[in-house]
Amino acid sequence: MPVPTIADPPQPASAKPQGQPSQKSMTKAERRELQERQRAAKAALKGQPQQQGKKDPSQGKQQPSVGGTPGAQTKTKPPPTPQKKAFGGDIQGARQASASKDTGTGVIAEDAMAKQVSHGLRIFSHFGQPKPVSHTVKGDIHPEIIRLALLFSEFKISGANARCIAMLTAFKQVIQDYTTPSHNTLSRHLMTHLSPQITHLVSARPMSVTMGNAIRELKVEISNMDIDMVEQDAKDALCLKIDNYIRDRIIIADEVIEENAGNKIKDGDVILTYAKSSVVEKVLLAAHSERKKISVIIIDSKPLLEGKVLLKSLTSGPSPIPCTYALLPALPSLLNQVSMVLVGAHALFSNGAVYSRAGTAMVSMMAKARNVPVLVCCETYKFSDGVMVDGFSKNELAPTTVIQKYTHLENLPSSIEKLNPLYDLTPPTYITAVVTEVGLIPPSSISSIPLALGKTSL
Amino acid sequence: MIEEQYYDSDLHKASPPSSTSCYLQSTQSVLDLATTSNNKMVAEPRSAITTHRSVEVLASKLRRRQIVGSRATALETLLVLRQVISKARFSNLEQLVAIIRDAGRRLVDAQPKEHSVGNTVRKVLHHIREEVHAATRGNEPAKPTSFSISKFVLQGQPRKQVVLQKSEVKGTLRENDPDDPDSFARGLKPVLMEAIQDVLDELETVYDNISKNAKDHIHSDEIVLTLGVSKTVEQFLKSAAHVRNYSVIVAETAPSYDGRQMAESLSSFGISTFLVPDSSIFALMSRVNKVILGAHVILANGGMFAISGSLMAATAARAHSTPVVVCAGQFKVTPLWNLYHEYGALDFGNPSDVLGFENGDLVDKVDVVNPYYDYVQPELIVAYITNDGDHPPSSIYRLLKETYDDEDNDL
């Protein structure tokens, strides 16, 4: 199957009238008129079936066309263009300019946004501003990856496990569609083919620790491939390795964690959890299905209000778990009835610090202050070798478009800077134990786990 | 007789077909009518009912939460008390105190969680006693000279407010004068009005006095974290912004998201403002130099009730050794203790702010809680900045002793 990419020559915008005067010399009314004409032409174009893989640049700005897969196209809605914000009042003009001048103005708009940010404090500058979804694809990117990148950037797929599984599944497709060029071997060349794919994914949303760990593992597997192996066999072998990785390190690991954490849950326990973690959800549902009488307090907070999703899944079904739902500031009033705090993790650093959804640190802190045990459910593949000392040095900001979608709150004047960090770091002192598939470990012993699992070098 | 005629005519205006046979009864009804229409011509005996009414009006407003905010309630209470005192008839101090206490009790019962009502009543009582003592005893030395450690706390009023000597009444006031029972009231009332005016002035300048020293607390290039919306904190930060260039991080404070309002106000004043969700307080705390909070009530032990979220911000600040400073008017200092329901907020907001009806299917199955206040322990607070100077939490009790009389602690 030929891989359709943006590298194909783009079709010239048919809607653009020939010999049009320069934008600046036109009056406002003229511009508006021109824009109306362009819109009409575009609407007409949209009616026709689009040529596969070829992108109309004027349309590419508004609607990400995803490698000619109509299913995905309906699923990924066009995100509100960030240019709207940057240009404030003259939205119309801005959009028109970006529509007619190919890619140039898009860059200018991003620059304008970056400049706005730089008015703020310099200490926040390292967060970087969440990048708008870039539809300009550089290089040879597999459509599956382009699709995945869009899903990532719009938070359709979020959560460390989900993103890692989605990435590995996409890589399987990429590997199957790969052909080794002549005068090269798969074990040497495949990684150079994968790196731009990874770069593209990272440009959509910063890479999670889980993804990094999986990619590292994959690299080792690729370089260990026998040179003499038939190409299709090698690909199949790699796909099998990926499947095994997903099964062993994520799915089975979750089942073991479910059991380990379940052992700590007694009848009558009130379990408090924060936001949503897929593992915690499984633990709670499993405990409930074992007919343990538990009740759950779900604490939630902006920016993503993910707890509502957990609330839905716990209360749906024939026998709902008794749940209490509250926002983060209400936590201290609820803590005195809690027997255990159960939270998930995004990553675990070797000093025992837990990098998790923003707010987890406060929940653990308050629980520790009231002597409520805090259990963190975390698979060992989320362990990171590094050490992090606070949640400020490395973080990710949630893009405003995503936040608006999740919280339905009215717009604020743009003069206020909004910071929406997605993660924070829970110091190891607040954590009673980490529940992993190799048992319950105190956070101080985290550093020894990778070695115990057979990792030879630090 | 003139009065009766007046009522009679009024009665006929109000209800012309009334017969003479029910004259007495209808006069009575007109009395009520006259008071309800707030008729200025009503003479002395009816005034008790009028003042009574203003107390009731405020009480029902408090009950319906039509008046919210500590300062607004304190002001309203003061105005009502002024009315009550101006209309009150008394011939000695006990009677006056009983009248004020009675009005105060009604208002406090109407909204027991709004402590500034009770505080205002206590403060007025304290001022009245001071004035009366000054007026009746003249310049006779009030204080016994013997000091002992055991008495130190009880009598300890080291910074007693300067009582303005009202020379015109000095020595002439006598309680329970058998010849003229009103003479005490007549002599005292102007002084009382002035005393109330003092309290009123103090309330009106409370923000200015709190923010007076703002520049000493906030330094250049500092990052200050605050949450919710508090007029006091807002004025404090704005006042500091005149001389200092600093940044403010405002937490949104779910579920009211009042922080947005605060952020808007601060940023429109030209302060560099960052609005963050509550969840990121811990992550950002390592870069915050100071946490400035508002208070709802300051308790006798130095702890406070504040908007929910304050406890977490204060605990996170403690974890990072960041100082927590509370800005509040002195009228929020309450002679109450919070020893036994440490975690109970005791006041709950609307749950639909947390989980709205757009999640209709969830609403039936789930308990949703929205506590309004947090109790913040004194250990978490470094200082209170009040209009009466800056105090550590450990000396709040002294402020109480200076401001209120012990016998008023329980109204």
mmCIF file with all atom_site columns, N, CA, C and O in Angstrom, chain A residues 183-222:
data_model
loop_
_atom_site.group_PDB
_atom_site.id
_atom_site.type_symbol
_atom_site.label_atom_id
_atom_site.label_alt_id
_atom_site.label_comp_id
_atom_site.label_asym_id
_atom_site.label_entity_id
_atom_site.label_seq_id
_atom_site.pdbx_PDB_ins_code
_atom_site.Cartn_x
_atom_site.Cartn_y
_atom_site.Cartn_z
_atom_site.occupancy
_atom_site.B_iso_or_equiv
_atom_site.pdbx_formal_charge
_atom_site.auth_seq_id
_atom_site.auth_comp_id
_atom_site.auth_asym_id
_atom_site.auth_atom_id
_atom_site.pdbx_PDB_model_num
ATOM 1   N N  . HIS A 1 183 ? 20.428 -2.067 0.114  1.00 0.00 ? 183 HIS A N  1
ATOM 2   C CA . HIS A 1 183 ? 21.715 -1.768 0.749  1.00 0.00 ? 183 HIS A CA 1
ATOM 3   C C  . HIS A 1 183 ? 21.536 -1.397 2.220  1.00 0.00 ? 183 HIS A C  1
ATOM 4   O O  . HIS A 1 183 ? 22.237 -0.556 2.745  1.00 0.00 ? 183 HIS A O  1
ATOM 5   N N  . ASN A 1 184 ? 20.536 -1.949 2.862  1.00 0.00 ? 184 ASN A N  1
ATOM 6   C CA . ASN A 1 184 ? 20.336 -1.648 4.278  1.00 0.00 ? 184 ASN A CA 1
ATOM 7   C C  . ASN A 1 184 ? 19.714 -2.851 4.964  1.00 0.00 ? 184 ASN A C  1
ATOM 8   O O  . ASN A 1 184 ? 19.171 -3.735 4.292  1.00 0.00 ? 184 ASN A O  1
ATOM 9   N N  . THR A 1 185 ? 19.809 -2.896 6.262  1.00 0.00 ? 185 THR A N  1
ATOM 10  C CA . THR A 1 185 ? 19.179 -3.992 6.995  1.00 0.00 ? 185 THR A CA 1
ATOM 11  C C  . THR A 1 185 ? 18.110 -3.436 7.914  1.00 0.00 ? 185 THR A C  1
ATOM 12  O O  . THR A 1 185 ? 18.187 -2.276 8.342  1.00 0.00 ? 185 THR A O  1
ATOM 13  N N  . LEU A 1 186 ? 17.144 -4.299 8.185  1.00 0.00 ? 186 LEU A N  1
ATOM 14  C CA . LEU A 1 186 ? 16.025 -3.859 9.024  1.00 0.00 ? 186 LEU A CA 1
ATOM 15  C C  . LEU A 1 186 ? 16.506 -3.423 10.396 1.00 0.00 ? 186 LEU A C  1
ATOM 16  O O  . LEU A 1 186 ? 16.115 -2.362 10.891 1.00 0.00 ? 186 LEU A O  1
ATOM 17  N N  . SER A 1 187 ? 17.396 -4.179 10.996 1.00 0.00 ? 187 SER A N  1
ATOM 18  C CA . SER A 1 187 ? 17.809 -3.864 12.358 1.00 0.00 ? 187 SER A CA 1
ATOM 19  C C  . SER A 1 187 ? 18.566 -2.544 12.420 1.00 0.00 ? 187 SER A C  1
ATOM 20  O O  . SER A 1 187 ? 18.589 -1.878 13.447 1.00 0.00 ? 187 SER A O  1
ATOM 21  N N  . ARG A 1 188 ? 19.153 -2.153 11.297 1.00 0.00 ? 188 ARG A N  1
ATOM 22  C CA . ARG A 1 188 ? 19.880 -0.878 11.292 1.00 0.00 ? 188 ARG A CA 1
ATOM 23  C C  . ARG A 1 188 ? 18.984 0.277  10.883 1.00 0.00 ? 188 ARG A C  1
ATOM 24  O O  . ARG A 1 188 ? 19.145 1.399  11.341 1.00 0.00 ? 188 ARG A O  1
ATOM 25  N N  . HIS A 1 189 ? 18.062 0.007  9.962  1.00 0.00 ? 189 HIS A N  1
ATOM 26  C CA . HIS A 1 189 ? 17.344 1.111  9.325  1.00 0.00 ? 189 HIS A CA 1
ATOM 27  C C  . HIS A 1 189 ? 15.969 1.398  9.925  1.00 0.00 ? 189 HIS A C  1
ATOM 28  O O  . HIS A 1 189 ? 15.506 2.542  9.880  1.00 0.00 ? 189 HIS A O  1
ATOM 29  N N  . LEU A 1 190 ? 15.347 0.386  10.511 1.00 0.00 ? 190 LEU A N  1
ATOM 30  C CA . LEU A 1 190 ? 13.959 0.589  10.958 1.00 0.00 ? 190 LEU A CA 1
ATOM 31  C C  . LEU A 1 190 ? 13.839 1.730  11.959 1.00 0.00 ? 190 LEU A C  1
ATOM 32  O O  . LEU A 1 190 ? 12.907 2.530  11.913 1.00 0.00 ? 190 LEU A O  1
ATOM 33  N N  . MET A 1 191 ? 14.832 1.827  12.827 1.00 0.00 ? 191 MET A N  1
ATOM 34  C CA . MET A 1 191 ? 14.751 2.880  13.855 1.00 0.00 ? 191 MET A CA 1
ATOM 35  C C  . MET A 1 191 ? 14.804 4.266  13.210 1.00 0.00 ? 191 MET A C  1
ATOM 36  O O  . MET A 1 191 ? 14.110 5.182  13.658 1.00 0.00 ? 191 MET A O  1
ATOM 37  N N  . THR A 1 192 ? 15.612 4.418  12.164 1.00 0.00 ? 192 THR A N  1
ATOM 38  C CA . THR A 1 192 ? 15.651 5.728  11.493 1.00 0.00 ? 192 THR A CA 1
ATOM 39  C C  . THR A 1 192 ? 14.319 6.027  10.817 1.00 0.00 ? 192 THR A C  1
ATOM 40  O O  . THR A 1 192 ? 13.973 7.183  10.604 1.00 0.00 ? 192 THR A O  1
ATOM 41  N N  . HIS A 1 193 ? 13.599 4.964  10.467 1.00 0.00 ? 193 HIS A N  1
ATOM 42  C CA . HIS A 1 193 ? 12.266 5.184  9.917  1.00 0.00 ? 193 HIS A CA 1
ATOM 43  C C  . HIS A 1 193 ? 11.275 5.554  11.027 1.00 0.00 ? 193 HIS A C  1
ATOM 44  O O  . HIS A 1 193 ? 10.372 6.371  10.823 1.00 0.00 ? 193 HIS A O  1
ATOM 45  N N  . LEU A 1 194 ? 11.482 4.979  12.202 1.00 0.00 ? 194 LEU A N  1
ATOM 46  C CA . LEU A 1 194 ? 10.544 5.230  13.296 1.00 0.00 ? 194 LEU A CA 1
ATOM 47  C C  . LEU A 1 194 ? 10.754 6.603  13.952 1.00 0.00 ? 194 LEU A C  1
ATOM 48  O O  . LEU A 1 194 ? 9.798  7.213  14.409 1.00 0.00 ? 194 LEU A O  1
ATOM 49  N N  . SER A 1 195 ? 12.001 7.064  13.963 1.00 0.00 ? 195 SER A N  1
ATOM 50  C CA . SER A 1 195 ? 12.250 8.307  14.714 1.00 0.00 ? 195 SER A CA 1
ATOM 51  C C  . SER A 1 195 ? 11.418 9.494  14.248 1.00 0.00 ? 195 SER A C  1
ATOM 52  O O  . SER A 1 195 ? 10.885 10.218 15.094 1.00 0.00 ? 195 SER A O  1
ATOM 53  N N  . PRO A 1 196 ? 11.274 9.744  12.923 1.00 0.00 ? 196 PRO A N  1
ATOM 54  C CA . PRO A 1 196 ? 10.381 10.864 12.564 1.00 0.00 ? 196 PRO A CA 1
ATOM 55  C C  . PRO A 1 196 ? 8.934  10.649 13.015 1.00 0.00 ? 196 PRO A C  1
ATOM 56  O O  . PRO A 1 196 ? 8.243  11.621 13.346 1.00 0.00 ? 196 PRO A O  1
ATOM 57  N N  . GLN A 1 197 ? 8.518  9.392  13.055 1.00 0.00 ? 197 GLN A N  1
ATOM 58  C CA . GLN A 1 197 ? 7.155  9.117  13.541 1.00 0.00 ? 197 GLN A CA 1
ATOM 59  C C  . GLN A 1 197 ? 7.046  9.533  15.015 1.00 0.00 ? 197 GLN A C  1
ATOM 60  O O  . GLN A 1 197 ? 6.064  10.151 15.428 1.00 0.00 ? 197 GLN A O  1
ATOM 61  N N  . ILE A 1 198 ? 8.076  9.158  15.761 1.00 0.00 ? 198 ILE A N  1
ATOM 62  C CA . ILE A 1 198 ? 8.072  9.511  17.186 1.00 0.00 ? 198 ILE A CA 1
ATOM 63  C C  . ILE A 1 198 ? 8.106  11.022 17.349 1.00 0.00 ? 198 ILE A C  1
ATOM 64  O O  . ILE A 1 198 ? 7.370  11.602 18.150 1.00 0.00 ? 198 ILE A O  1
ATOM 65  N N  . THR A 1 199 ? 8.943  11.663 16.539 1.00 0.00 ? 199 THR A N  1
ATOM 66  C CA . THR A 1 199 ? 9.041  13.122 16.612 1.00 0.00 ? 199 THR A CA 1
ATOM 67  C C  . THR A 1 199 ? 7.688  13.767 16.348 1.00 0.00 ? 199 THR A C  1
ATOM 68  O O  . THR A 1 199 ? 7.303  14.733 16.999 1.00 0.00 ? 199 THR A O  1
ATOM 69  N N  . HIS A 1 200 ? 6.974  13.190 15.389 1.00 0.00 ? 200 HIS A N  1
ATOM 70  C CA . HIS A 1 200 ? 5.667  13.754 15.082 1.00 0.00 ? 200 HIS A CA 1
ATOM 71  C C  . HIS A 1 200 ? 4.701  13.592 16.252 1.00 0.00 ? 200 HIS A C  1
ATOM 72  O O  . HIS A 1 200 ? 3.972  14.516 16.612 1.00 0.00 ? 200 HIS A O  1
ATOM 73  N N  . LEU A 1 201 ? 4.751  12.427 16.883 1.00 0.00 ? 201 LEU A N  1
ATOM 74  C CA . LEU A 1 201 ? 3.884  12.197 18.049 1.00 0.00 ? 201 LEU A CA 1
ATOM 75  C C  . LEU A 1 201 ? 4.221  13.177 19.172 1.00 0.00 ? 201 LEU A C  1
ATOM 76  O O  . LEU A 1 201 ? 3.341  13.730 19.826 1.00 0.00 ? 201 LEU A O  1
ATOM 77  N N  . VAL A 1 202 ? 5.512  13.387 19.365 1.00 0.00 ? 202 VAL A N  1
ATOM 78  C CA . VAL A 1 202 ? 5.940  14.278 20.444 1.00 0.00 ? 202 VAL A CA 1
ATOM 79  C C  . VAL A 1 202 ? 5.533  15.719 20.153 1.00 0.00 ? 202 VAL A C  1
ATOM 80  O O  . VAL A 1 202 ? 5.208  16.479 21.052 1.00 0.00 ? 202 VAL A O  1
ATOM 81  N N  . SER A 1 203 ? 5.516  16.070 18.856 1.00 0.00 ? 203 SER A N  1
ATOM 82  C CA . SER A 1 203 ? 5.121  17.444 18.533 1.00 0.00 ? 203 SER A CA 1
ATOM 83  C C  . SER A 1 203 ? 3.637  17.653 18.845 1.00 0.00 ? 203 SER A C  1
ATOM 84  O O  . SER A 1 203 ? 3.212  18.779 19.093 1.00 0.00 ? 203 SER A O  1
ATOM 85  N N  . ALA A 1 204 ? 2.856  16.585 18.849 1.00 0.00 ? 204 ALA A N  1
ATOM 86  C CA . ALA A 1 204 ? 1.434  16.728 19.175 1.00 0.00 ? 204 ALA A CA 1
ATOM 87  C C  . ALA A 1 204 ? 1.247  16.897 20.671 1.00 0.00 ? 204 ALA A C  1
ATOM 88  O O  . ALA A 1 204 ? 0.452  17.707 21.121 1.00 0.00 ? 204 ALA A O  1
ATOM 89  N N  . ARG A 1 205 ? 1.969  16.113 21.448 1.00 0.00 ? 205 ARG A N  1
ATOM 90  C CA . ARG A 1 205 ? 1.908  16.217 22.905 1.00 0.00 ? 205 ARG A CA 1
ATOM 91  C C  . ARG A 1 205 ? 3.199  15.644 23.439 1.00 0.00 ? 205 ARG A C  1
ATOM 92  O O  . ARG A 1 205 ? 3.679  14.636 22.912 1.00 0.00 ? 205 ARG A O  1
ATOM 93  N N  . PRO A 1 206 ? 3.767  16.271 24.457 1.00 0.00 ? 206 PRO A N  1
ATOM 94  C CA . PRO A 1 206 ? 5.028  15.739 24.973 1.00 0.00 ? 206 PRO A CA 1
ATOM 95  C C  . PRO A 1 206 ? 4.913  14.255 25.316 1.00 0.00 ? 206 PRO A C  1
ATOM 96  O O  . PRO A 1 206 ? 3.851  13.792 25.755 1.00 0.00 ? 206 PRO A O  1
ATOM 97  N N  . MET A 1 207 ? 6.023  13.569 25.114 1.00 0.00 ? 207 MET A N  1
ATOM 98  C CA . MET A 1 207 ? 6.006  12.125 25.307 1.00 0.00 ? 207 MET A CA 1
ATOM 99  C C  . MET A 1 207 ? 5.849  11.792 26.787 1.00 0.00 ? 207 MET A C  1
ATOM 100 O O  . MET A 1 207 ? 6.416  12.432 27.658 1.00 0.00 ? 207 MET A O  1
ATOM 101 N N  . SER A 1 208 ? 5.077  10.765 27.065 1.00 0.00 ? 208 SER A N  1
ATOM 102 C CA . SER A 1 208 ? 4.965  10.325 28.450 1.00 0.00 ? 208 SER A CA 1
ATOM 103 C C  . SER A 1 208 ? 6.119  9.393  28.766 1.00 0.00 ? 208 SER A C  1
ATOM 104 O O  . SER A 1 208 ? 6.774  8.848  27.863 1.00 0.00 ? 208 SER A O  1
ATOM 105 N N  . VAL A 1 209 ? 6.371  9.230  30.062 1.00 0.00 ? 209 VAL A N  1
ATOM 106 C CA . VAL A 1 209 ? 7.468  8.366  30.475 1.00 0.00 ? 209 VAL A CA 1
ATOM 107 C C  . VAL A 1 209 ? 7.231  6.938  29.990 1.00 0.00 ? 209 VAL A C  1
ATOM 108 O O  . VAL A 1 209 ? 8.150  6.251  29.540 1.00 0.00 ? 209 VAL A O  1
ATOM 109 N N  . THR A 1 210 ? 5.972  6.536  30.030 1.00 0.00 ? 210 THR A N  1
ATOM 110 C CA . THR A 1 210 ? 5.657  5.173  29.596 1.00 0.00 ? 210 THR A CA 1
ATOM 111 C C  . THR A 1 210 ? 6.023  4.974  28.133 1.00 0.00 ? 210 THR A C  1
ATOM 112 O O  . THR A 1 210 ? 6.583  3.950  27.757 1.00 0.00 ? 210 THR A O  1
ATOM 113 N N  . MET A 1 211 ? 5.699  5.985  27.314 1.00 0.00 ? 211 MET A N  1
ATOM 114 C CA . MET A 1 211 ? 6.029  5.882  25.898 1.00 0.00 ? 211 MET A CA 1
ATOM 115 C C  . MET A 1 211 ? 7.532  5.810  25.713 1.00 0.00 ? 211 MET A C  1
ATOM 116 O O  . MET A 1 211 ? 8.037  5.013  24.910 1.00 0.00 ? 211 MET A O  1
ATOM 117 N N  . GLY A 1 212 ? 8.249  6.626  26.465 1.00 0.00 ? 212 GLY A N  1
ATOM 118 C CA . GLY A 1 212 ? 9.705  6.624  26.376 1.00 0.00 ? 212 GLY A CA 1
ATOM 119 C C  . GLY A 1 212 ? 10.280 5.268  26.722 1.00 0.00 ? 212 GLY A C  1
ATOM 120 O O  . GLY A 1 212 ? 11.141 4.734  26.003 1.00 0.00 ? 212 GLY A O  1
ATOM 121 N N  . ASN A 1 213 ? 9.767  4.683  27.797 1.00 0.00 ? 213 ASN A N  1
ATOM 122 C CA . ASN A 1 213 ? 10.250 3.364  28.205 1.00 0.00 ? 213 ASN A CA 1
ATOM 123 C C  . ASN A 1 213 ? 9.964  2.323  27.136 1.00 0.00 ? 213 ASN A C  1
ATOM 124 O O  . ASN A 1 213 ? 10.827 1.485  26.828 1.00 0.00 ? 213 ASN A O  1
ATOM 125 N N  . ALA A 1 214 ? 8.760  2.390  26.575 1.00 0.00 ? 214 ALA A N  1
ATOM 126 C CA . ALA A 1 214 ? 8.395  1.400  25.561 1.00 0.00 ? 214 ALA A CA 1
ATOM 127 C C  . ALA A 1 214 ? 9.261  1.560  24.326 1.00 0.00 ? 214 ALA A C  1
ATOM 128 O O  . ALA A 1 214 ? 9.705  0.569  23.731 1.00 0.00 ? 214 ALA A O  1
ATOM 129 N N  . ILE A 1 215 ? 9.512  2.811  23.941 1.00 0.00 ? 215 ILE A N  1
ATOM 130 C CA . ILE A 1 215 ? 10.321 3.044  22.747 1.00 0.00 ? 215 ILE A CA 1
ATOM 131 C C  . ILE A 1 215 ? 11.748 2.533  22.969 1.00 0.00 ? 215 ILE A C  1
ATOM 132 O O  . ILE A 1 215 ? 12.348 1.909  22.087 1.00 0.00 ? 215 ILE A O  1
ATOM 133 N N  . ARG A 1 216 ? 12.252 2.771  24.166 1.00 0.00 ? 216 ARG A N  1
ATOM 134 C CA . ARG A 1 216 ? 13.600 2.296  24.474 1.00 0.00 ? 216 ARG A CA 1
ATOM 135 C C  . ARG A 1 216 ? 13.668 0.773  24.338 1.00 0.00 ? 216 ARG A C  1
ATOM 136 O O  . ARG A 1 216 ? 14.593 0.232  23.737 1.00 0.00 ? 216 ARG A O  1
ATOM 137 N N  . GLU A 1 217 ? 12.654 0.131  24.869 1.00 0.00 ? 217 GLU A N  1
ATOM 138 C CA . GLU A 1 217 ? 12.590 -1.339 24.791 1.00 0.00 ? 217 GLU A CA 1
ATOM 139 C C  . GLU A 1 217 ? 12.547 -1.787 23.331 1.00 0.00 ? 217 GLU A C  1
ATOM 140 O O  . GLU A 1 217 ? 13.239 -2.725 22.929 1.00 0.00 ? 217 GLU A O  1
ATOM 141 N N  . LEU A 1 218 ? 11.714 -1.048 22.560 1.00 0.00 ? 218 LEU A N  1
ATOM 142 C CA . LEU A 1 218 ? 11.551 -1.405 21.148 1.00 0.00 ? 218 LEU A CA 1
ATOM 143 C C  . LEU A 1 218 ? 12.868 -1.259 20.400 1.00 0.00 ? 218 LEU A C  1
ATOM 144 O O  . LEU A 1 218 ? 13.227 -2.097 19.567 1.00 0.00 ? 218 LEU A O  1
ATOM 145 N N  . LYS A 1 219 ? 13.597 -0.213 20.712 1.00 0.00 ? 219 LYS A N  1
ATOM 146 C CA . LYS A 1 219 ? 14.896 0.017  20.056 1.00 0.00 ? 219 LYS A CA 1
ATOM 147 C C  . LYS A 1 219 ? 15.821 -1.165 20.282 1.00 0.00 ? 219 LYS A C  1
ATOM 148 O O  . LYS A 1 219 ? 16.474 -1.644 19.356 1.00 0.00 ? 219 LYS A O  1
ATOM 149 N N  . VAL A 1 220 ? 15.846 -1.614 21.543 1.00 0.00 ? 220 VAL A N  1
ATOM 150 C CA . VAL A 1 220 ? 16.718 -2.745 21.866 1.00 0.00 ? 220 VAL A CA 1
ATOM 151 C C  . VAL A 1 220 ? 16.304 -3.963 21.061 1.00 0.00 ? 220 VAL A C  1
ATOM 152 O O  . VAL A 1 220 ? 17.145 -4.650 20.455 1.00 0.00 ? 220 VAL A O  1
ATOM 153 N N  . GLU A 1 221 ? 14.987 -4.186 20.997 1.00 0.00 ? 221 GLU A N  1
ATOM 154 C CA . GLU A 1 221 ? 14.508 -5.352 20.255 1.00 0.00 ? 221 GLU A CA 1
ATOM 155 C C  . GLU A 1 221 ? 14.874 -5.248 18.785 1.00 0.00 ? 221 GLU A C  1
ATOM 156 O O  . GLU A 1 221 ? 15.274 -6.233 18.169 1.00 0.00 ? 221 GLU A O  1
ATOM 157 N N  . ILE A 1 222 ? 14.732 -4.061 18.224 1.00 0.00 ? 222 ILE A N  1
ATOM 158 C CA . ILE A 1 222 ? 15.030 -3.898 16.794 1.00 0.00 ? 222 ILE A CA 1
ATOM 159 C C  . ILE A 1 222 ? 16.507 -4.155 16.532 1.00 0.00 ? 222 ILE A C  1
ATOM 160 O O  . ILE A 1 222 ? 16.881 -4.869 15.614 1.00 0.00 ? 222 ILE A O  1
#
